[in-house]
């Protein structure tokens, strides 16, 4: 009896000790008596678990909140990854509406975590705060699966001054634009879609549709026909009006509104607005309607069958518009970063590598708990039992190792992968503008453009009078200094 009381007391003390230790510090739970190794971070190393140890990691991400079956799901995940990579994982899934506020608190207050999801919207700012671990020299040894799967140029998309602070999610990581047409109209008017890829070429067709159908051929909300800027790499400046054209070998930083292609497109939008081709309330709408005769969307061809058509409740026909482009912005749509405070950076990368390269684990994150959220069919596909899984698949890892869903007749991921591999790299891939010297001026210039944007992009304002007006305001706010500093850094990057 005395022995039992001693053992019980010892167990309670150990449990209490475990409860007091937190994540973000990468607490380890011994799975055996094997000794761990520790390197003083001041000597340039990092503490890592030795053989036979399980380390605790916390991953913060976005979705529909915590899954209702989180406890049983994470138990199965940890049962799988514990013996495989020596990790015991805890997830925090923040809901969409709470994401920005909660995420900012976590990062800015140094709240414990090991891995956190993010995008290009916060990547640079958080790096400047010193929030993330420089993983550049750890990738090769700890991420062989993703290294073999993802082309090297996609790593370039997350480089900041030749260093890497995030693991990109290899998915539709390049931009491919497609014109999406109502199939009935295409057939009724025998439209040659291949001849209707330039925005200026669409006007006669839209005039006919407007007259015959008494509807708006171009129905948009307040961000307008924004794809016209996609050929300009924003170089990390965070505004549509500053950029370098993706295929400009001279890498000239420009005021995009004055560039011939953008200016011509804006003239066309204004013409459409005046002719009633664009809905008159576009500049004030925060949401567009479901049905469109025509629109341009980012994606891949089969999305017309799997997404765009079903969303609209109509059959659609799609036509590719322009090149598939790879840039920093396209890669940074989904990144996972390792905390500067983690004790186990290598383990973080090994976890992310396994999520990306191991189909069993990838399916567990993408579809949820087997037998609860999904099940495998006899022909090796995934069948969703319900639509209750709360995590967002695009945030976790590559699409290309996910088991195909049984509702898909074709493998759309193969199509996306082919587009990625054929993508034209922006001349600015790997460059990020350091706006420190002109940050206040750039911020003021962004605000000026935002005041005009909705009316310019929906055709309400005439570019002939409005663009000079915008430029005059920008110049007073220091626009030329911003342009000059950006060009200086770009020239340096290009070796000029």
GROMACS .gro file of C-alpha atoms in nm:
model
  496
    1UNK     CA    1   0.000   0.000   0.000
    2UNK     CA    2   0.283   0.237   0.081
    3UNK     CA    3   0.441   0.159  -0.254
    4UNK     CA    4   0.113   0.231  -0.434
    5UNK     CA    5   0.080   0.568  -0.257
    6UNK     CA    6   0.437   0.662  -0.351
    7UNK     CA    7   0.374   0.571  -0.716
    8UNK     CA    8   0.045   0.762  -0.721
    9UNK     CA    9   0.211   1.070  -0.572
   10UNK     CA   10   0.491   1.051  -0.827
   11UNK     CA   11   0.241   1.025  -1.113
   12UNK     CA   12   0.044   1.326  -0.984
   13UNK     CA   13   0.359   1.536  -0.959
   14UNK     CA   14   0.456   1.443  -1.313
   15UNK     CA   15   0.107   1.530  -1.442
   16UNK     CA   16   0.113   1.863  -1.260
   17UNK     CA   17   0.456   1.940  -1.407
   18UNK     CA   18   0.326   1.859  -1.756
   19UNK     CA   19   0.027   2.089  -1.710
   20UNK     CA   20   0.251   2.376  -1.615
   21UNK     CA   21   0.473   2.352  -1.921
   22UNK     CA   22   0.355   2.520  -2.239
   23UNK     CA   23   0.382   2.492  -2.614
   24UNK     CA   24   0.587   2.733  -2.815
   25UNK     CA   25   0.865   2.617  -2.589
   26UNK     CA   26   0.834   2.275  -2.748
   27UNK     CA   27   0.785   2.076  -2.427
   28UNK     CA   28   0.906   1.718  -2.462
   29UNK     CA   29   0.742   1.407  -2.327
   30UNK     CA   30   0.984   1.115  -2.289
   31UNK     CA   31   0.870   0.801  -2.468
   32UNK     CA   32   1.170   0.611  -2.333
   33UNK     CA   33   1.465   0.669  -2.106
   34UNK     CA   34   1.687   0.766  -2.399
   35UNK     CA   35   1.874   1.089  -2.338
   36UNK     CA   36   1.802   1.400  -2.542
   37UNK     CA   37   2.055   1.641  -2.683
   38UNK     CA   38   2.058   2.013  -2.618
   39UNK     CA   39   2.254   2.288  -2.787
   40UNK     CA   40   2.276   2.637  -2.644
   41UNK     CA   41   2.090   2.871  -2.877
   42UNK     CA   42   2.346   3.138  -2.798
   43UNK     CA   43   2.599   2.920  -2.977
   44UNK     CA   44   2.387   2.924  -3.291
   45UNK     CA   45   2.215   2.590  -3.232
   46UNK     CA   46   1.871   2.483  -3.119
   47UNK     CA   47   1.749   2.237  -2.861
   48UNK     CA   48   1.621   1.920  -3.026
   49UNK     CA   49   1.471   1.598  -2.900
   50UNK     CA   50   1.696   1.300  -2.903
   51UNK     CA   51   1.610   0.953  -3.024
   52UNK     CA   52   1.308   0.801  -2.853
   53UNK     CA   53   1.155   1.130  -2.737
   54UNK     CA   54   0.824   1.284  -2.835
   55UNK     CA   55   0.807   1.666  -2.848
   56UNK     CA   56   0.493   1.875  -2.817
   57UNK     CA   57   0.424   2.125  -3.094
   58UNK     CA   58   0.140   2.375  -3.134
   59UNK     CA   59   0.014   2.473  -3.480
   60UNK     CA   60  -0.216   2.776  -3.520
   61UNK     CA   61  -0.429   2.794  -3.834
   62UNK     CA   62  -0.757   2.923  -3.980
   63UNK     CA   63  -1.087   2.752  -4.056
   64UNK     CA   64  -1.441   2.724  -3.923
   65UNK     CA   65  -1.319   2.704  -3.565
   66UNK     CA   66  -1.219   2.394  -3.369
   67UNK     CA   67  -1.358   2.069  -3.515
   68UNK     CA   68  -1.636   1.913  -3.307
   69UNK     CA   69  -1.448   1.584  -3.314
   70UNK     CA   70  -1.110   1.744  -3.246
   71UNK     CA   71  -1.017   1.521  -2.949
   72UNK     CA   72  -1.067   1.192  -3.132
   73UNK     CA   73  -0.913   1.328  -3.454
   74UNK     CA   74  -0.596   1.465  -3.290
   75UNK     CA   75  -0.557   1.142  -3.095
   76UNK     CA   76  -0.541   0.949  -3.422
   77UNK     CA   77  -0.304   1.205  -3.574
   78UNK     CA   78  -0.068   1.177  -3.280
   79UNK     CA   79  -0.092   0.801  -3.276
   80UNK     CA   80   0.036   0.813  -3.634
   81UNK     CA   81   0.303   1.084  -3.617
   82UNK     CA   82   0.442   1.002  -3.274
   83UNK     CA   83   0.632   0.688  -3.378
   84UNK     CA   84   0.694   0.828  -3.725
   85UNK     CA   85   0.856   1.168  -3.650
   86UNK     CA   86   0.851   1.202  -3.269
   87UNK     CA   87   0.585   1.475  -3.250
   88UNK     CA   88   0.275   1.520  -3.035
   89UNK     CA   89   0.063   1.790  -3.198
   90UNK     CA   90  -0.186   2.043  -3.063
   91UNK     CA   91  -0.394   2.251  -3.307
   92UNK     CA   92  -0.567   2.586  -3.261
   93UNK     CA   93  -0.815   2.646  -3.545
   94UNK     CA   94  -0.930   3.008  -3.540
   95UNK     CA   95  -1.256   3.101  -3.711
   96UNK     CA   96  -1.251   3.323  -4.020
   97UNK     CA   97  -1.411   3.622  -3.850
   98UNK     CA   98  -1.172   3.615  -3.554
   99UNK     CA   99  -0.859   3.534  -3.752
  100UNK     CA  100  -0.697   3.873  -3.813
  101UNK     CA  101  -0.743   3.999  -3.456
  102UNK     CA  102  -0.651   3.673  -3.284
  103UNK     CA  103  -0.352   3.607  -3.508
  104UNK     CA  104  -0.214   3.957  -3.455
  105UNK     CA  105  -0.242   3.916  -3.078
  106UNK     CA  106  -0.059   3.583  -3.090
  107UNK     CA  107   0.230   3.723  -3.292
  108UNK     CA  108   0.260   4.067  -3.134
  109UNK     CA  109   0.239   3.948  -2.773
  110UNK     CA  110   0.479   3.657  -2.821
  111UNK     CA  111   0.209   3.406  -2.725
  112UNK     CA  112   0.350   3.052  -2.735
  113UNK     CA  113   0.317   2.860  -3.063
  114UNK     CA  114   0.548   2.657  -3.282
  115UNK     CA  115   0.391   2.689  -3.630
  116UNK     CA  116   0.144   2.951  -3.756
  117UNK     CA  117  -0.036   2.998  -4.086
  118UNK     CA  118  -0.012   3.327  -4.273
  119UNK     CA  119  -0.015   3.498  -4.610
  120UNK     CA  120   0.179   3.766  -4.790
  121UNK     CA  121  -0.038   4.023  -4.612
  122UNK     CA  122   0.153   3.972  -4.286
  123UNK     CA  123   0.465   3.776  -4.385
  124UNK     CA  124   0.705   4.070  -4.423
  125UNK     CA  125   0.569   4.267  -4.128
  126UNK     CA  126   0.604   3.968  -3.898
  127UNK     CA  127   0.957   3.897  -4.020
  128UNK     CA  128   1.046   4.257  -3.941
  129UNK     CA  129   0.908   4.201  -3.590
  130UNK     CA  130   1.147   3.909  -3.550
  131UNK     CA  131   0.859   3.665  -3.505
  132UNK     CA  132   0.983   3.382  -3.727
  133UNK     CA  133   1.272   3.138  -3.738
  134UNK     CA  134   1.516   3.159  -4.030
  135UNK     CA  135   1.474   2.808  -4.171
  136UNK     CA  136   1.697   2.852  -4.477
  137UNK     CA  137   1.971   2.617  -4.364
  138UNK     CA  138   1.735   2.357  -4.215
  139UNK     CA  139   1.517   2.282  -4.519
  140UNK     CA  140   1.735   2.034  -4.707
  141UNK     CA  141   1.792   1.804  -4.411
  142UNK     CA  142   1.439   1.813  -4.272
  143UNK     CA  143   1.206   1.848  -4.571
  144UNK     CA  144   1.317   1.593  -4.834
  145UNK     CA  145   0.958   1.511  -4.930
  146UNK     CA  146   0.854   1.868  -5.010
  147UNK     CA  147   1.193   1.944  -5.167
  148UNK     CA  148   1.134   1.659  -5.410
  149UNK     CA  149   0.775   1.761  -5.483
  150UNK     CA  150   0.795   2.139  -5.517
  151UNK     CA  151   1.013   2.309  -5.782
  152UNK     CA  152   1.294   2.521  -5.641
  153UNK     CA  153   1.151   2.843  -5.787
  154UNK     CA  154   0.858   2.823  -5.544
  155UNK     CA  155   1.101   2.850  -5.254
  156UNK     CA  156   1.228   3.168  -5.421
  157UNK     CA  157   0.879   3.311  -5.377
  158UNK     CA  158   0.917   3.324  -4.997
  159UNK     CA  159   1.273   3.453  -4.986
  160UNK     CA  160   1.341   3.783  -4.811
  161UNK     CA  161   1.694   3.909  -4.866
  162UNK     CA  162   1.792   3.555  -4.972
  163UNK     CA  163   1.664   3.403  -4.647
  164UNK     CA  164   1.355   3.183  -4.600
  165UNK     CA  165   1.118   3.226  -4.307
  166UNK     CA  166   0.817   3.025  -4.423
  167UNK     CA  167   0.713   2.700  -4.589
  168UNK     CA  168   0.490   2.770  -4.891
  169UNK     CA  169   0.184   2.555  -4.952
  170UNK     CA  170   0.235   2.401  -5.295
  171UNK     CA  171  -0.110   2.421  -5.452
  172UNK     CA  172  -0.243   2.656  -5.720
  173UNK     CA  173   0.064   2.865  -5.642
  174UNK     CA  174   0.071   3.052  -5.970
  175UNK     CA  175  -0.194   3.270  -6.135
  176UNK     CA  176  -0.392   3.137  -6.429
  177UNK     CA  177  -0.684   3.354  -6.535
  178UNK     CA  178  -0.985   3.215  -6.719
  179UNK     CA  179  -1.277   3.391  -6.882
  180UNK     CA  180  -1.590   3.213  -6.758
  181UNK     CA  181  -1.887   3.233  -6.997
  182UNK     CA  182  -2.248   3.117  -6.974
  183UNK     CA  183  -2.250   2.820  -7.212
  184UNK     CA  184  -2.599   2.898  -7.343
  185UNK     CA  185  -2.485   3.239  -7.464
  186UNK     CA  186  -2.169   3.100  -7.622
  187UNK     CA  187  -2.374   2.852  -7.823
  188UNK     CA  188  -2.658   3.094  -7.904
  189UNK     CA  189  -2.420   3.356  -8.047
  190UNK     CA  190  -2.155   3.113  -8.177
  191UNK     CA  191  -1.889   3.303  -7.987
  192UNK     CA  192  -1.523   3.241  -8.072
  193UNK     CA  193  -1.382   3.266  -7.721
  194UNK     CA  194  -1.019   3.246  -7.834
  195UNK     CA  195  -1.069   3.581  -8.010
  196UNK     CA  196  -1.222   3.741  -7.701
  197UNK     CA  197  -0.935   3.733  -7.453
  198UNK     CA  198  -0.830   4.099  -7.482
  199UNK     CA  199  -1.058   4.325  -7.280
  200UNK     CA  200  -1.098   4.573  -7.566
  201UNK     CA  201  -1.220   4.296  -7.800
  202UNK     CA  202  -1.524   4.225  -7.583
  203UNK     CA  203  -1.714   4.551  -7.636
  204UNK     CA  204  -1.915   4.458  -7.953
  205UNK     CA  205  -2.025   4.126  -7.801
  206UNK     CA  206  -2.129   4.292  -7.476
  207UNK     CA  207  -2.322   4.561  -7.663
  208UNK     CA  208  -2.520   4.287  -7.839
  209UNK     CA  209  -2.585   4.096  -7.517
  210UNK     CA  210  -2.696   4.414  -7.340
  211UNK     CA  211  -2.946   4.496  -7.614
  212UNK     CA  212  -3.081   4.142  -7.655
  213UNK     CA  213  -3.093   4.026  -7.295
  214UNK     CA  214  -3.169   4.356  -7.119
  215UNK     CA  215  -2.915   4.264  -6.852
  216UNK     CA  216  -2.563   4.364  -6.752
  217UNK     CA  217  -2.300   4.151  -6.931
  218UNK     CA  218  -2.043   4.263  -6.673
  219UNK     CA  219  -2.182   4.247  -6.321
  220UNK     CA  220  -1.916   4.330  -6.062
  221UNK     CA  221  -1.875   4.458  -5.708
  222UNK     CA  222  -1.658   4.743  -5.581
  223UNK     CA  223  -1.320   4.587  -5.667
  224UNK     CA  224  -1.420   4.587  -6.032
  225UNK     CA  225  -1.237   4.406  -6.310
  226UNK     CA  226  -0.919   4.373  -6.106
  227UNK     CA  227  -0.742   4.102  -6.310
  228UNK     CA  228  -0.597   4.371  -6.538
  229UNK     CA  229  -0.324   4.428  -6.275
  230UNK     CA  230  -0.216   4.062  -6.255
  231UNK     CA  231   0.061   4.109  -6.512
  232UNK     CA  232   0.232   4.354  -6.275
  233UNK     CA  233   0.439   4.217  -5.988
  234UNK     CA  234   0.365   4.434  -5.685
  235UNK     CA  235   0.717   4.360  -5.548
  236UNK     CA  236   0.584   4.354  -5.192
  237UNK     CA  237   0.468   4.717  -5.198
  238UNK     CA  238   0.111   4.610  -5.135
  239UNK     CA  239  -0.063   4.830  -5.388
  240UNK     CA  240  -0.194   4.775  -5.741
  241UNK     CA  241  -0.057   5.103  -5.869
  242UNK     CA  242   0.313   5.022  -5.820
  243UNK     CA  243   0.484   4.729  -5.984
  244UNK     CA  244   0.712   4.574  -6.242
  245UNK     CA  245   0.559   4.392  -6.538
  246UNK     CA  246   0.627   4.020  -6.493
  247UNK     CA  247   0.804   3.984  -6.829
  248UNK     CA  248   0.999   4.312  -6.835
  249UNK     CA  249   1.366   4.215  -6.861
  250UNK     CA  250   1.461   4.575  -6.776
  251UNK     CA  251   1.260   4.554  -6.451
  252UNK     CA  252   1.123   4.906  -6.472
  253UNK     CA  253   0.923   5.013  -6.167
  254UNK     CA  254   0.613   5.187  -6.296
  255UNK     CA  255   0.299   5.372  -6.202
  256UNK     CA  256   0.069   5.105  -6.341
  257UNK     CA  257  -0.228   5.334  -6.406
  258UNK     CA  258  -0.024   5.510  -6.674
  259UNK     CA  259   0.096   5.193  -6.845
  260UNK     CA  260  -0.062   5.152  -7.194
  261UNK     CA  261  -0.226   4.814  -7.122
  262UNK     CA  262  -0.381   4.917  -6.792
  263UNK     CA  263  -0.480   5.262  -6.917
  264UNK     CA  264  -0.650   5.113  -7.223
  265UNK     CA  265  -0.837   4.864  -7.005
  266UNK     CA  266  -0.958   5.144  -6.777
  267UNK     CA  267  -1.081   5.338  -7.080
  268UNK     CA  268  -1.277   5.030  -7.185
  269UNK     CA  269  -1.429   4.991  -6.840
  270UNK     CA  270  -1.543   5.352  -6.848
  271UNK     CA  271  -1.696   5.297  -7.193
  272UNK     CA  272  -1.879   4.990  -7.062
  273UNK     CA  273  -2.013   5.182  -6.765
  274UNK     CA  274  -2.146   5.461  -6.983
  275UNK     CA  275  -2.313   5.211  -7.219
  276UNK     CA  276  -2.481   5.023  -6.933
  277UNK     CA  277  -2.269   4.712  -6.981
  278UNK     CA  278  -2.152   4.734  -6.616
  279UNK     CA  279  -2.413   4.742  -6.339
  280UNK     CA  280  -2.454   5.106  -6.224
  281UNK     CA  281  -2.430   5.022  -5.851
  282UNK     CA  282  -2.100   4.832  -5.888
  283UNK     CA  283  -1.881   5.082  -5.702
  284UNK     CA  284  -2.094   5.056  -5.387
  285UNK     CA  285  -2.145   4.678  -5.377
  286UNK     CA  286  -1.948   4.466  -5.132
  287UNK     CA  287  -2.084   4.143  -5.283
  288UNK     CA  288  -2.162   4.059  -5.644
  289UNK     CA  289  -2.456   3.848  -5.762
  290UNK     CA  290  -2.421   3.476  -5.832
  291UNK     CA  291  -2.499   3.480  -6.204
  292UNK     CA  292  -2.259   3.626  -6.461
  293UNK     CA  293  -2.275   3.619  -6.837
  294UNK     CA  294  -1.898   3.665  -6.829
  295UNK     CA  295  -1.632   3.710  -6.566
  296UNK     CA  296  -1.262   3.638  -6.518
  297UNK     CA  297  -1.155   3.403  -6.239
  298UNK     CA  298  -0.828   3.256  -6.118
  299UNK     CA  299  -0.806   2.880  -6.131
  300UNK     CA  300  -0.777   2.599  -6.384
  301UNK     CA  301  -0.987   2.476  -6.674
  302UNK     CA  302  -1.173   2.192  -6.502
  303UNK     CA  303  -1.285   2.437  -6.230
  304UNK     CA  304  -1.554   2.531  -6.479
  305UNK     CA  305  -1.711   2.191  -6.418
  306UNK     CA  306  -1.620   2.139  -6.052
  307UNK     CA  307  -1.669   2.493  -5.914
  308UNK     CA  308  -1.758   2.790  -6.132
  309UNK     CA  309  -2.051   2.628  -6.312
  310UNK     CA  310  -2.208   2.466  -6.003
  311UNK     CA  311  -2.166   2.789  -5.804
  312UNK     CA  312  -2.359   2.977  -6.072
  313UNK     CA  313  -2.613   2.704  -6.129
  314UNK     CA  314  -2.532   2.699  -6.501
  315UNK     CA  315  -2.306   2.518  -6.743
  316UNK     CA  316  -2.008   2.734  -6.833
  317UNK     CA  317  -1.735   2.742  -7.095
  318UNK     CA  318  -1.391   2.873  -7.002
  319UNK     CA  319  -1.106   3.029  -7.201
  320UNK     CA  320  -0.756   3.090  -7.065
  321UNK     CA  321  -0.649   3.454  -7.059
  322UNK     CA  322  -0.276   3.527  -7.080
  323UNK     CA  323   0.018   3.338  -6.932
  324UNK     CA  324   0.029   3.143  -6.610
  325UNK     CA  325   0.245   3.363  -6.388
  326UNK     CA  326   0.457   3.275  -6.085
  327UNK     CA  327   0.541   3.558  -5.846
  328UNK     CA  328   0.603   3.622  -5.479
  329UNK     CA  329   0.238   3.720  -5.438
  330UNK     CA  330   0.106   3.397  -5.590
  331UNK     CA  331   0.331   3.180  -5.372
  332UNK     CA  332   0.256   3.374  -5.055
  333UNK     CA  333  -0.115   3.304  -5.063
  334UNK     CA  334  -0.053   3.028  -4.808
  335UNK     CA  335   0.258   2.993  -4.591
  336UNK     CA  336   0.337   2.826  -4.258
  337UNK     CA  337   0.600   2.987  -4.039
  338UNK     CA  338   0.804   2.850  -3.750
  339UNK     CA  339   0.814   3.059  -3.431
  340UNK     CA  340   1.143   3.221  -3.337
  341UNK     CA  341   1.077   3.089  -2.984
  342UNK     CA  342   1.031   2.721  -3.066
  343UNK     CA  343   1.280   2.480  -2.914
  344UNK     CA  344   1.230   2.239  -3.202
  345UNK     CA  345   1.259   2.407  -3.544
  346UNK     CA  346   1.374   2.083  -3.708
  347UNK     CA  347   1.072   1.897  -3.570
  348UNK     CA  348   0.843   2.172  -3.698
  349UNK     CA  349   0.984   2.127  -4.048
  350UNK     CA  350   0.965   1.749  -4.024
  351UNK     CA  351   0.597   1.777  -3.929
  352UNK     CA  352   0.523   2.009  -4.222
  353UNK     CA  353   0.720   1.785  -4.454
  354UNK     CA  354   0.518   1.481  -4.345
  355UNK     CA  355   0.188   1.666  -4.382
  356UNK     CA  356   0.293   1.755  -4.738
  357UNK     CA  357   0.439   1.424  -4.849
  358UNK     CA  358   0.257   1.149  -4.657
  359UNK     CA  359  -0.085   1.087  -4.819
  360UNK     CA  360  -0.237   0.919  -4.512
  361UNK     CA  361  -0.154   1.217  -4.290
  362UNK     CA  362  -0.241   1.465  -4.565
  363UNK     CA  363  -0.587   1.312  -4.596
  364UNK     CA  364  -0.636   1.336  -4.219
  365UNK     CA  365  -0.579   1.711  -4.234
  366UNK     CA  366  -0.768   1.767  -4.559
  367UNK     CA  367  -1.076   1.550  -4.501
  368UNK     CA  368  -1.080   1.498  -4.124
  369UNK     CA  369  -1.122   1.180  -3.920
  370UNK     CA  370  -1.155   0.857  -4.112
  371UNK     CA  371  -1.485   0.689  -4.032
  372UNK     CA  372  -1.632   1.015  -3.901
  373UNK     CA  373  -1.575   1.277  -4.171
  374UNK     CA  374  -1.469   1.057  -4.462
  375UNK     CA  375  -1.399   0.702  -4.570
  376UNK     CA  376  -1.200   0.535  -4.845
  377UNK     CA  377  -1.387   0.371  -5.131
  378UNK     CA  378  -1.303   0.033  -5.279
  379UNK     CA  379  -1.127   0.202  -5.570
  380UNK     CA  380  -0.904   0.405  -5.339
  381UNK     CA  381  -1.083   0.740  -5.349
  382UNK     CA  382  -1.205   0.952  -5.058
  383UNK     CA  383  -1.578   0.975  -4.988
  384UNK     CA  384  -1.700   1.256  -4.761
  385UNK     CA  385  -1.945   1.128  -4.502
  386UNK     CA  386  -2.040   1.486  -4.417
  387UNK     CA  387  -1.924   1.845  -4.472
  388UNK     CA  388  -1.850   1.916  -4.108
  389UNK     CA  389  -1.468   1.919  -4.122
  390UNK     CA  390  -1.367   2.263  -3.995
  391UNK     CA  391  -1.012   2.306  -4.128
  392UNK     CA  392  -0.928   2.488  -4.451
  393UNK     CA  393  -0.740   2.250  -4.680
  394UNK     CA  394  -0.542   2.518  -4.860
  395UNK     CA  395  -0.365   2.622  -4.538
  396UNK     CA  396  -0.207   2.289  -4.446
  397UNK     CA  397  -0.002   2.143  -4.728
  398UNK     CA  398   0.013   2.056  -5.095
  399UNK     CA  399  -0.294   1.954  -5.294
  400UNK     CA  400  -0.093   1.705  -5.495
  401UNK     CA  401  -0.071   1.429  -5.233
  402UNK     CA  402  -0.439   1.444  -5.133
  403UNK     CA  403  -0.643   1.136  -5.225
  404UNK     CA  404  -0.888   1.219  -5.503
  405UNK     CA  405  -1.248   1.266  -5.390
  406UNK     CA  406  -1.496   1.016  -5.534
  407UNK     CA  407  -1.711   1.294  -5.681
  408UNK     CA  408  -1.429   1.406  -5.911
  409UNK     CA  409  -1.420   1.231  -6.246
  410UNK     CA  410  -1.089   1.391  -6.339
  411UNK     CA  411  -0.784   1.468  -6.127
  412UNK     CA  412  -0.789   1.846  -6.119
  413UNK     CA  413  -0.473   1.849  -5.907
  414UNK     CA  414  -0.275   1.703  -6.198
  415UNK     CA  415  -0.402   1.992  -6.408
  416UNK     CA  416  -0.299   2.247  -6.146
  417UNK     CA  417   0.043   2.088  -6.108
  418UNK     CA  418   0.099   2.106  -6.484
  419UNK     CA  419   0.009   2.476  -6.483
  420UNK     CA  420   0.251   2.538  -6.194
  421UNK     CA  421   0.535   2.360  -6.371
  422UNK     CA  422   0.475   2.557  -6.693
  423UNK     CA  423   0.435   2.894  -6.516
  424UNK     CA  424   0.636   3.191  -6.637
  425UNK     CA  425   0.840   3.328  -6.347
  426UNK     CA  426   0.816   3.698  -6.280
  427UNK     CA  427   1.145   3.879  -6.328
  428UNK     CA  428   1.097   3.991  -5.967
  429UNK     CA  429   1.060   3.642  -5.818
  430UNK     CA  430   1.260   3.637  -5.495
  431UNK     CA  431   1.268   4.016  -5.456
  432UNK     CA  432   1.080   4.195  -5.177
  433UNK     CA  433   1.077   4.572  -5.156
  434UNK     CA  434   1.207   4.700  -4.821
  435UNK     CA  435   0.989   5.008  -4.774
  436UNK     CA  436   1.141   5.112  -4.440
  437UNK     CA  437   1.291   5.434  -4.575
  438UNK     CA  438   0.960   5.544  -4.732
  439UNK     CA  439   0.704   5.359  -4.520
  440UNK     CA  440   0.496   5.663  -4.424
  441UNK     CA  441   0.489   5.795  -4.778
  442UNK     CA  442   0.394   5.456  -4.919
  443UNK     CA  443   0.115   5.417  -4.663
  444UNK     CA  444  -0.026   5.759  -4.757
  445UNK     CA  445  -0.009   5.673  -5.126
  446UNK     CA  446  -0.193   5.346  -5.067
  447UNK     CA  447  -0.472   5.536  -4.894
  448UNK     CA  448  -0.502   5.783  -5.182
  449UNK     CA  449  -0.548   5.499  -5.432
  450UNK     CA  450  -0.803   5.327  -5.208
  451UNK     CA  451  -1.018   5.640  -5.212
  452UNK     CA  452  -1.038   5.627  -5.591
  453UNK     CA  453  -1.015   5.254  -5.656
  454UNK     CA  454  -1.378   5.142  -5.656
  455UNK     CA  455  -1.491   5.412  -5.899
  456UNK     CA  456  -1.189   5.368  -6.128
  457UNK     CA  457  -1.212   4.988  -6.137
  458UNK     CA  458  -1.587   4.983  -6.207
  459UNK     CA  459  -1.568   5.239  -6.486
  460UNK     CA  460  -1.745   5.521  -6.304
  461UNK     CA  461  -1.453   5.763  -6.343
  462UNK     CA  462  -1.300   5.865  -6.674
  463UNK     CA  463  -0.928   5.776  -6.667
  464UNK     CA  464  -0.841   6.071  -6.889
  465UNK     CA  465  -0.924   6.316  -6.609
  466UNK     CA  466  -0.899   6.091  -6.303
  467UNK     CA  467  -0.551   5.943  -6.342
  468UNK     CA  468  -0.381   6.288  -6.360
  469UNK     CA  469  -0.583   6.383  -6.052
  470UNK     CA  470  -0.466   6.073  -5.867
  471UNK     CA  471  -0.107   6.129  -5.972
  472UNK     CA  472  -0.110   6.488  -5.852
  473UNK     CA  473  -0.222   6.376  -5.506
  474UNK     CA  474   0.034   6.097  -5.502
  475UNK     CA  475   0.320   6.328  -5.589
  476UNK     CA  476   0.230   6.558  -5.303
  477UNK     CA  477   0.237   6.256  -5.072
  478UNK     CA  478   0.590   6.152  -5.179
  479UNK     CA  479   0.514   5.908  -5.462
  480UNK     CA  480   0.829   5.990  -5.654
  481UNK     CA  481   1.044   5.908  -5.352
  482UNK     CA  482   0.867   5.572  -5.321
  483UNK     CA  483   0.922   5.497  -5.691
  484UNK     CA  484   1.288   5.600  -5.678
  485UNK     CA  485   1.362   5.388  -5.371
  486UNK     CA  486   1.185   5.088  -5.523
  487UNK     CA  487   1.377   5.126  -5.849
  488UNK     CA  488   1.709   5.157  -5.663
  489UNK     CA  489   1.646   4.830  -5.481
  490UNK     CA  490   1.521   4.654  -5.794
  491UNK     CA  491   1.830   4.763  -5.987
  492UNK     CA  492   2.049   4.628  -5.710
  493UNK     CA  493   1.858   4.298  -5.715
  494UNK     CA  494   1.898   4.275  -6.094
  495UNK     CA  495   2.272   4.342  -6.066
  496UNK     CA  496   2.260   4.678  -6.241
   0.00000   0.00000   0.00000
